[in-house]
Amino acid sequence: MNKKGIAALVFVLLSTGIYLISTQVDSSEFASSKKPKQKAAEIIMDTVEAIPVAPKLLFGIPADSFEVVESQIKRNENLSEILIPHNVSFAAIAELAKNSKEVFDVRRMAANKKITLFFDKDSTRKARYLVYEPNLTEYVVFNLHDSLGAKLHQKEVTVEEKTIYGTINSSLAESVAEAGGSPALTSLLVDVYAWQIDFFRIQKGDWYKVIYEEKSVEGETVGVGRILAVQFGHDGHEFQAFYFDQGSGTDYFDEEGNSLRKAFLKAPLNFTRISSRYSPRRFHPVQKRWKAHLGTDYAAPKGTPIRTVGDGVIVEAGYNGGNGNYVKVRHNGTYTTQYLHMSKIAQGIKSGTRVTQGQTIGYVGSTGLATGPHLCFRFWKNGKQVDALKVELPPSEPIDPKNLNAFEEVKAQYAQKLATIEFPPQPMELQAAL
Ligand SMILES: [Zn+2]
């Protein structure tokens, strides 16, 4: 069929479709309006003539002009194997790979990822575009004819506010999963309260309500955005958290506008128990003599990541007979911390490395003078060793008075939203009601 023929066909199809819609609308919703149908059709036909037919775009390519075939990359299949059967020369493929390098290295194409090929509709079936989707949010368009190059595109990400709530029976992660939340959401929630709630001492009956952002692409969830507000009931206390940007970075604040962030994390790792506390005098299990223990021992399985409790600079990272593999972090003029007996020091951690709070600096082990896998954590304040579990730490910056009105507005809005989340009655209460 020639171009004129296609245009005429499209025109007829469109007119008929719109005419049918207009008939339906007439008979159902606008039964009272007595528009003669013939007339309505004429008017619509006039309108259709004026509307240009927009091409259907797929990855920004006018899909109607091509034969489009979707598939997945097979195991060990590379770009040549994908394209050679579709009339793309080896020279063109080599040129394409070279030109695309800056945007996307074609050797990174992986098995099971989705690809979409656009072929000429004529008998040659020459491939004109290849679209590769490396993840849920991006796609690479390879132009296989004129420019022989690639362009990386971001898909449109939709952000939606969601709520989740639950009561904890065993662990926070389990409860969040039961309520339909992801592990990423749990970890964000733990971060919000890293300084308030010891998630290893979470109690049965603790509860939470969370307002957070969910990101989706083409209707499919691709991740969690920010947590915007939380109410957390723990150990008889209620902790509120509101996300707010003071202009110099974002943070979480309580209902009074105090930052939830304290200077240091409560513990440098997920530990099973504290096996030995700071003491000026204890019987050393390996040396079999009384000496001071100027640290806190956390028992944990070998390989457990050890995190720096605050931002800082590594001042020592190495090995000695007593400490085994150890790392020392200077946080500021006042505080320094040290981490001993590591099975290994994390990659890139050496004297002079800058680290951020929560960054993994090593892994639990039993190197040096140690009977079993544990972390010996030492804390210095103004050059003197102190008990990490007793040291009083300064809170970080509260809401600046000049931001107070804006903060109050955000807080009021989210406090109201949190209040509308209602827990369903517990089975016990239901029974009592019957
Ligand atoms: Zn120790």
Coordinates of C-alpha atoms in Angstrom, one line a residue, residues 161 163 165 209-211 231 412-424:
E161 CA 3.9 9.0 49.1
T163 CA 2.4 4.7 54.4
Y165 CA 2.6 0.5 59.9
K209 CA 4.0 4.2 61.5
V210 CA 6.0 5.4 58.5
I211 CA 5.3 7.8 55.7
Q231 CA 6.2 7.5 64.8
A412 CA 1.9 19.7 61.4
Q413 CA 1.2 18.3 58.0
Y414 CA 2.9 15.0 58.7
A415 CA 1.7 14.6 62.3
Q416 CA -1.8 14.9 61.0
K417 CA -1.1 12.2 58.3
L418 CA 0.4 9.9 60.9
A419 CA -2.6 10.4 63.1
T420 CA -4.9 9.1 60.4
I421 CA -3.0 5.8 60.2
E422 CA -5.0 3.6 62.6
F423 CA -4.0 0.2 63.8
P424 CA -6.7 -2.4 63.4

